[in-house]
Steps between C-alpha positions, in 0.01 A plus 500: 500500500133566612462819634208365800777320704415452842788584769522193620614337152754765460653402846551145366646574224740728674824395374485643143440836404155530451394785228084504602304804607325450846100445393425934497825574263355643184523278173642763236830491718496119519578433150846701579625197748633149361691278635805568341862323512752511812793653410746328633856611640746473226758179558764722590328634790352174633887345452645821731202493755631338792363569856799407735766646241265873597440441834139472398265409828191368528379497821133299456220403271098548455299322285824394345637843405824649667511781718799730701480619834623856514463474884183810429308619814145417279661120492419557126690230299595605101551258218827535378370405143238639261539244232713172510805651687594820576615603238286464255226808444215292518122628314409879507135528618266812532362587853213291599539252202671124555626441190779597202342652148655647219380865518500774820293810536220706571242322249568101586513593881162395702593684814686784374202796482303351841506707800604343829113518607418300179813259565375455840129423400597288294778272733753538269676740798481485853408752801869588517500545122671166467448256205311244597589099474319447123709819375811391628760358270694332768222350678348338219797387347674381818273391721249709725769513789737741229369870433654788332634763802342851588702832439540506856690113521723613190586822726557273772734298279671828388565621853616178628774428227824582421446558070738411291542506062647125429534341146394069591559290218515797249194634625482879627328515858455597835548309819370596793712379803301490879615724723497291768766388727551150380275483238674446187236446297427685170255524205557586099314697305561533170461793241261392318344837372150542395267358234296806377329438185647305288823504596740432807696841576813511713561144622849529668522788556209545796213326655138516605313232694120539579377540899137415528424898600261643266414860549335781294506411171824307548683208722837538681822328377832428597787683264859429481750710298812741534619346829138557651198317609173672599123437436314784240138441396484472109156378261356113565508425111863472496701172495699444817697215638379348870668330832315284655510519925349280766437506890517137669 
């Protein structure tokens, strides 16, 4: 894909993953993105994956995409899926890039020596150090209603919800439960690991999902491991899973 792609374009074609640079990204790291191939959830776990039989709740939609109500003061609403279903892992991404390649560090990462002043010069971050909508995976990929949450929504998330370590169709999680009084509702996240490299390290065994915080020389993210979820800053060129979340 052509690397001059104007926004608008991108927003039309918002329903598949889209592996393009915005029109500034530099081209020696383009070469690293294709396309690639979905990987699909194995039959097994498609066969097993059945909402009412989990008490699995949806309580709306946006641009076609689910989202749960955790009953949250921000009225922040979270996708309970980064992929297909919950389940499944879904792509690992670097901060600031929109698409899946097949190597993660330091050297293939455009954002991962620029200062915050540089980041915000040039509108790749925000004033509050937030990625802005062409550097974010979810709103590019979802539609620009979706974004990636700040470190201080995933703290919000943490604070809000009773944790728990689950295994959902023979995947290792963890759900978080609302607090709430009559809320119900709950989201999955599953372990996915981290892409660093060439290879994935630790899937099942603990997570890490991107927030759209950069700051310093690095960019917040959610972890989940050992009965314990908290967000640590760690280096952009790494390859994290994301969760999409949306505000009617």
């Amino acid at each position: 894909m052509k690397l001059k792609v104007l926004f608008f374009s991108v927003l039309l074609s918002m329903f598949s993953i889209q592996t393009s640079f915005a029109s500034d990204y530099d081209e020696d790291y383009a070469s690293d993105y294709d396309e690639g191939e979905d990987e699909d959830v194995p039959d097994s776990m498609i066969f097993s994956w059945n909402k009412s039989a989990i008490n699995y709740s949806v309580s709306g939609t946006v641009d076609g995409y689910e989202y749960v109500d955790l009953g949250l003061l921000s009225g922040l609403k979270w996708a309970n899926i980064g992929a297909k279903v919950p389940v499944e892992y879904g792509e690992y991404l670097a901060c600031g890039e929109v698409g899946p390649k097949d190597r993660y560090d330091e050297d293939n990462s455009f954002i991962s020596s620029l200062s915050i002043e540089e980041l915000k010069s040039k509108s790749i971050i925000n004033e509050d150090g937030n990625l802005t909508a062409l550097y974010d995976a979810a709103t590019i990929n979802w539609s620009e209603n979706w974004r990636l949450p700040t470190v201080a929504e995933f703290e919000e998330l943490i604070n809000n919800c009773v944790l728990s370590e689950i295994t959902l169709c023979g995947v290792k999680g963890y759900r978080f439960e609302s607090k709430k009084i009559g809320n119900n509702n709950w989201i999955f996240f599953p372990l996915a690991g981290e892409f660093y490299r060439n290879s994935i390290d630790d899937a099942g065994s603990r997570g890490s999902y991107w927030s759209s915080t950069l700051s310093g020389l690095n960019a917040y993210y959610l972890y989940l491991g050992y009965n314990s979820a908290f967000t640590e800053r760690v280096i952009r060129s790494v390859g994290y899973t994301v969760r999409p979340v949306v505000k009617e």
